[in-house]
């Protein structure tokens, strides 16, 4: 019997306020409708658990809960929260899964306040409600100490990518490139036996005249995510306000890095670390990425256009 010819099927849809896509290496006879439905179902599950935009999600219910109450969470949510707290610890607080009220105070996110500069009293009161150190588990139950709000928007998209990859493997898909809102994970080989190759997302002011060369990565069971302020920023009284809020100060990052790209074993890690390194900035971020052997690319704004700096682990991935 002749084996079925392998083709690359491309599927797509919407989730988490953005789009998803998947390139799958499958026999021409494979039922793509079932695969599409399965991918959408996994992503819908992440939204039902972790979205702050959906009032009925597990996270939204926790955020509204009364003080000193315990709330059972799905194991997937605990996985994401634990990973977020690990990165918060490793980054000395530059990443924080409880930063949602501060993000909202500066005019971003599901519960955004009017855009502008909040007064010092409001900022201090909001900062007092945040802090990843308040996250406390008892088996699968999470304590609501009062006013604590989880915001997993800087890590949930990456987790969604990983969930889809895990599910596709259980369906016998031996090669795929999965993307949700710019976060990607590629594994296996295309039908021509070459790896999935992706162009690293550029900075908003990066163009053909920029001296930094385009970076193409071959993903061999790896994930890549980029953080930047191309879409999520505004001007107020002549000041640039970025959605990248530093949990340590409660204020938007000043002179934010144009873009930070991280390559990691999972999209969850890549997604969260790209945010953490953006908050840290080029100098501290590159030093930490080098020490932790993170593959990271920084694009820093300068008078001559974006200036690229790479961690040793990122350099090692380049052809």
Coordinates of C-alpha atoms in Angstrom, one line a residue:
X1 CA 0.0 0.0 0.0
X2 CA 1.3 3.4 -0.9
X3 CA 1.6 5.9 2.0
X4 CA -0.5 9.0 1.7
X5 CA 1.3 12.1 0.4
X6 CA 2.0 14.7 3.1
X7 CA 0.8 18.2 2.5
X8 CA 0.9 21.4 4.5
X9 CA -2.6 22.4 5.6
X10 CA -3.2 26.0 6.9
X11 CA -5.9 26.7 9.4
X12 CA -6.9 29.8 11.3
X13 CA -9.4 31.6 13.5
X14 CA -9.8 34.2 16.3
X15 CA -9.0 34.0 20.0
X16 CA -8.0 36.3 22.9
X17 CA -8.8 39.4 20.9
X18 CA -6.4 38.4 18.1
X19 CA -6.0 35.7 15.5
X20 CA -4.5 32.3 15.5
X21 CA -3.0 30.2 12.7
X22 CA -1.6 26.7 12.3
X23 CA 0.4 25.1 9.5
X24 CA 0.1 21.3 9.8
X25 CA 1.9 18.6 8.0
X26 CA -0.8 16.0 7.3
X27 CA -1.8 13.4 4.8
X28 CA -4.1 14.8 2.1
X29 CA -6.9 12.6 3.4
X30 CA -6.9 14.0 7.0
X31 CA -10.1 15.6 8.2
X32 CA -9.2 19.3 8.7
X33 CA -12.6 20.2 10.1
X34 CA -11.9 18.1 13.2
X35 CA -8.4 19.5 13.6
X36 CA -9.7 23.1 13.3
X37 CA -12.5 22.4 15.9
X38 CA -9.9 20.8 18.2
X39 CA -7.5 23.7 18.1
X40 CA -10.3 26.2 18.6
X41 CA -11.6 24.2 21.5
X42 CA -8.2 24.2 23.3
X43 CA -7.9 28.0 22.8
X44 CA -11.5 28.6 24.0
X45 CA -10.7 26.6 27.1
X46 CA -7.7 28.9 27.9
X47 CA -10.0 31.9 27.5
X48 CA -12.7 30.4 29.7
X49 CA -10.1 29.9 32.4
X50 CA -7.8 32.9 32.2
X51 CA -9.4 35.9 30.3
X52 CA -9.9 39.1 32.2
X53 CA -12.2 40.3 29.3
X54 CA -14.7 37.4 29.9
X55 CA -16.6 38.1 33.1
X56 CA -17.4 34.5 33.6
X57 CA -13.8 33.2 33.4
X58 CA -12.2 31.5 36.4
X59 CA -9.7 34.4 36.7
X60 CA -12.5 37.1 36.5
X61 CA -14.5 35.3 39.2
X62 CA -11.4 35.1 41.4
X63 CA -10.7 38.8 40.9
X64 CA -14.2 39.8 42.1
X65 CA -14.2 37.4 45.1
X66 CA -14.5 38.5 48.7
X67 CA -11.5 38.7 50.9
X68 CA -10.2 35.7 52.8
X69 CA -11.8 33.1 50.4
X70 CA -10.3 30.2 48.6
X71 CA -11.0 29.3 45.0
X72 CA -10.4 26.1 43.1
X73 CA -8.5 26.7 39.9
X74 CA -8.0 24.4 36.9
X75 CA -4.6 22.8 36.8
X76 CA -3.8 24.7 33.6
X77 CA -4.3 28.0 35.4
X78 CA -2.1 26.9 38.3
X79 CA 0.6 26.0 35.8
X80 CA 0.5 29.5 34.3
X81 CA 0.3 31.3 37.6
X82 CA 3.2 29.3 39.0
X83 CA 5.3 30.0 35.9
X84 CA 4.5 33.7 36.1
X85 CA 5.6 33.8 39.8
X86 CA 8.8 31.9 38.9
X87 CA 9.6 34.6 36.3
X88 CA 8.6 37.3 38.7
X89 CA 11.1 35.9 41.2
X90 CA 13.9 35.4 38.7
X91 CA 13.4 38.9 37.2
X92 CA 13.3 40.6 40.7
X93 CA 9.7 41.7 40.1
X94 CA 10.0 43.0 36.6
X95 CA 7.2 40.5 35.7
X96 CA 4.1 40.3 37.9
X97 CA 0.9 38.4 37.2
X98 CA -1.0 40.7 39.7
X99 CA -0.2 43.9 37.8
X100 CA -3.7 44.2 36.2
X101 CA -5.0 47.1 38.3
X102 CA -1.9 49.2 37.5
X103 CA -2.2 48.5 33.8
X104 CA -5.8 49.5 34.0
X105 CA -4.9 52.7 35.9
X106 CA -2.7 53.8 33.1
X107 CA -5.5 53.2 30.5
X108 CA -4.9 49.7 29.2
X109 CA -6.5 46.3 29.4
X110 CA -10.0 45.0 30.0
X111 CA -10.9 47.5 32.7
X112 CA -8.9 50.5 31.5
X113 CA -9.4 53.8 33.2
X114 CA -9.5 57.0 31.2
X115 CA -6.1 57.6 29.7
X116 CA -3.8 60.1 31.3
X117 CA -1.5 60.4 34.3
X118 CA -3.1 59.2 37.6
X119 CA -2.4 61.2 40.7
X120 CA 0.1 60.0 43.3
X121 CA -2.6 58.9 45.8
X122 CA -4.4 56.7 43.2
X123 CA -1.1 55.3 42.1
X124 CA 0.0 54.4 45.7
X125 CA -3.4 52.9 46.5
X126 CA -3.3 50.7 43.4
X127 CA 0.2 49.6 44.0
X128 CA -0.8 48.4 47.4
X129 CA -3.2 45.9 45.8
X130 CA -0.6 44.3 43.6
X131 CA 2.3 42.0 44.3
X132 CA 3.0 38.5 43.2
X133 CA 4.2 37.6 46.7
X134 CA 0.5 37.6 47.7
X135 CA -0.2 34.5 45.6
X136 CA -0.9 31.6 47.9
X137 CA -2.0 28.1 47.1
X138 CA -3.5 25.3 49.1
X139 CA -3.4 22.3 46.8
X140 CA -5.5 23.5 43.8
X141 CA -7.2 26.4 45.7
X142 CA -6.0 30.0 45.5
X143 CA -6.4 32.5 48.3
X144 CA -8.1 35.8 47.6
X145 CA -6.6 38.0 50.3
X146 CA -8.8 40.9 49.3
X147 CA -8.4 43.1 46.2
X148 CA -5.9 40.9 44.5
X149 CA -6.4 40.6 40.7
X150 CA -4.7 38.1 38.4
X151 CA -3.8 39.4 34.9
X152 CA -2.2 36.7 32.8
X153 CA -2.4 38.6 29.5
X154 CA 1.4 38.6 29.2
X155 CA 1.7 34.8 29.4
X156 CA -1.7 33.3 28.5
X157 CA -1.3 33.6 24.7
X158 CA 2.0 31.7 24.9
X159 CA 0.3 29.0 27.0
X160 CA -2.4 28.8 24.4
X161 CA 0.1 28.1 21.8
X162 CA 1.7 25.3 23.9
X163 CA -1.8 23.8 24.6
X164 CA -2.5 23.6 20.9
X165 CA 0.9 22.0 20.3
X166 CA 0.3 19.4 23.0
X167 CA -3.1 18.6 21.6
X168 CA -1.8 18.3 18.0
X169 CA 0.8 15.8 19.2
X170 CA -1.9 13.6 20.7
X171 CA -3.6 13.7 17.3
X172 CA -0.6 12.2 15.6
X173 CA 0.5 15.5 14.0
X174 CA 4.2 15.1 13.8
X175 CA 5.0 18.6 12.5
X176 CA 3.3 22.0 12.9
X177 CA 3.9 25.7 13.2
X178 CA 1.3 27.3 15.6
X179 CA 0.8 31.0 16.1
X180 CA -1.4 33.1 18.4
X181 CA -1.1 36.8 18.2
X182 CA 2.5 36.7 17.1
X183 CA 3.7 34.0 19.6
X184 CA 4.9 30.9 17.7
X185 CA 6.0 27.4 18.3
X186 CA 7.4 25.1 15.6
X187 CA 8.2 21.4 15.8
X188 CA 9.0 18.7 13.3
X189 CA 9.8 19.2 9.7
X190 CA 7.9 20.5 6.6
X191 CA 7.2 18.0 3.8
X192 CA 10.5 18.9 2.2
X193 CA 12.3 17.9 5.5
X194 CA 13.4 21.5 6.3
X195 CA 12.6 23.1 9.6
X196 CA 10.0 25.8 10.0
X197 CA 11.6 29.2 9.4
X198 CA 10.2 32.4 10.8
X199 CA 11.2 36.1 10.4
X200 CA 11.7 37.8 13.8
X201 CA 9.1 40.5 14.2
X202 CA 10.6 44.0 13.5
X203 CA 10.4 47.1 15.5
X204 CA 7.8 49.7 14.5
X205 CA 10.5 52.1 13.1
X206 CA 12.6 49.3 11.6
X207 CA 12.7 49.3 7.8
X208 CA 14.9 48.4 4.8
X209 CA 17.3 51.2 5.6
X210 CA 17.9 50.1 9.1
X211 CA 21.4 48.6 9.6
X212 CA 20.2 45.7 11.6
X213 CA 19.8 42.7 9.2
X214 CA 16.5 40.7 9.1
X215 CA 16.7 37.7 11.5
X216 CA 15.3 34.4 10.4
X217 CA 15.1 31.6 12.9
X218 CA 14.7 27.9 12.3
X219 CA 12.4 26.5 15.0
X220 CA 13.3 23.0 16.0
X221 CA 10.7 22.3 18.7
X222 CA 11.2 25.9 19.9
X223 CA 9.0 28.9 20.6
X224 CA 9.5 32.6 19.9
X225 CA 7.7 35.7 21.2
X226 CA 8.2 39.4 20.7
X227 CA 7.2 42.3 23.1
X228 CA 7.0 45.9 21.9
X229 CA 4.9 49.0 22.0
X230 CA 3.9 49.2 18.3
X231 CA 0.2 49.1 19.0
X232 CA -0.2 49.6 22.8
X233 CA 0.8 53.1 23.6
X234 CA -0.4 56.7 23.5
X235 CA 0.7 60.3 24.0
X236 CA -0.5 62.4 26.9
X237 CA 0.6 66.0 27.4
X238 CA 3.6 65.3 25.1
X239 CA 4.6 62.2 27.1
X240 CA 4.8 58.7 25.6
X241 CA 2.8 56.3 27.7
X242 CA 3.6 52.6 27.1
X243 CA 1.5 49.6 28.1
X244 CA 4.7 48.1 29.5
X245 CA 4.2 49.0 33.2
X246 CA 7.1 48.3 35.6
X247 CA 5.6 46.5 38.6
X248 CA 8.4 47.8 40.8
X249 CA 7.5 51.5 40.3
X250 CA 3.9 51.2 39.1
X251 CA 4.7 53.4 36.2
X252 CA 5.0 52.8 32.4
X253 CA 8.5 52.0 31.3
X254 CA 10.3 55.1 30.1
X255 CA 12.2 54.9 26.8
X256 CA 10.9 51.4 26.3
X257 CA 13.0 49.1 24.2
X258 CA 11.6 49.1 20.6
X259 CA 11.2 45.3 20.6
X260 CA 12.4 42.3 22.6
X261 CA 12.4 38.8 21.1
X262 CA 12.9 35.7 23.2
X263 CA 13.3 32.1 21.9
X264 CA 12.5 29.4 24.5
X265 CA 11.4 25.8 24.8
X266 CA 7.8 26.8 25.3
X267 CA 5.8 29.8 24.1
X268 CA 4.6 30.4 27.7
X269 CA 8.2 31.1 28.7
X270 CA 9.0 33.1 25.6
X271 CA 5.9 35.2 26.0
X272 CA 6.5 36.1 29.7
X273 CA 10.3 36.6 29.4
X274 CA 9.8 39.0 26.4
X275 CA 7.7 41.1 28.7
X276 CA 10.0 40.9 31.7
X277 CA 13.1 41.8 29.6
X278 CA 11.2 44.8 28.0
X279 CA 10.5 46.1 31.5
X280 CA 14.2 45.6 32.6
X281 CA 15.5 47.4 29.5
X282 CA 18.5 46.7 27.4
X283 CA 21.3 46.9 29.9
X284 CA 19.7 45.0 32.8
X285 CA 17.7 42.8 30.5
X286 CA 20.7 41.7 28.4
X287 CA 22.8 41.0 31.6
X288 CA 20.0 38.8 33.0
X289 CA 19.4 37.0 29.7
X290 CA 23.1 36.3 29.5
X291 CA 23.3 35.0 33.0
X292 CA 20.2 32.8 32.6
X293 CA 21.3 31.7 29.1
X294 CA 18.1 33.1 27.6
X295 CA 18.0 33.6 23.9
X296 CA 17.0 37.3 23.6
X297 CA 17.3 40.0 20.9
X298 CA 16.9 43.6 21.9
X299 CA 16.2 46.5 19.5
X300 CA 17.0 49.8 21.2
X301 CA 15.9 53.1 19.7
X302 CA 18.7 55.5 18.8
X303 CA 19.1 58.7 16.7
X304 CA 20.2 56.5 13.8
X305 CA 17.3 54.0 14.1
X306 CA 17.0 50.8 16.1
X307 CA 20.2 49.3 17.4
X308 CA 20.4 45.5 17.9
X309 CA 21.9 43.7 20.8
X310 CA 21.9 39.9 21.1
X311 CA 22.4 37.6 24.0
X312 CA 25.0 34.8 23.4
X313 CA 22.2 32.2 23.4
X314 CA 20.4 34.1 20.6
X315 CA 23.5 34.5 18.6
X316 CA 24.0 30.7 18.7
X317 CA 20.7 30.2 17.0
X318 CA 21.5 32.3 13.9
X319 CA 22.8 30.7 10.7

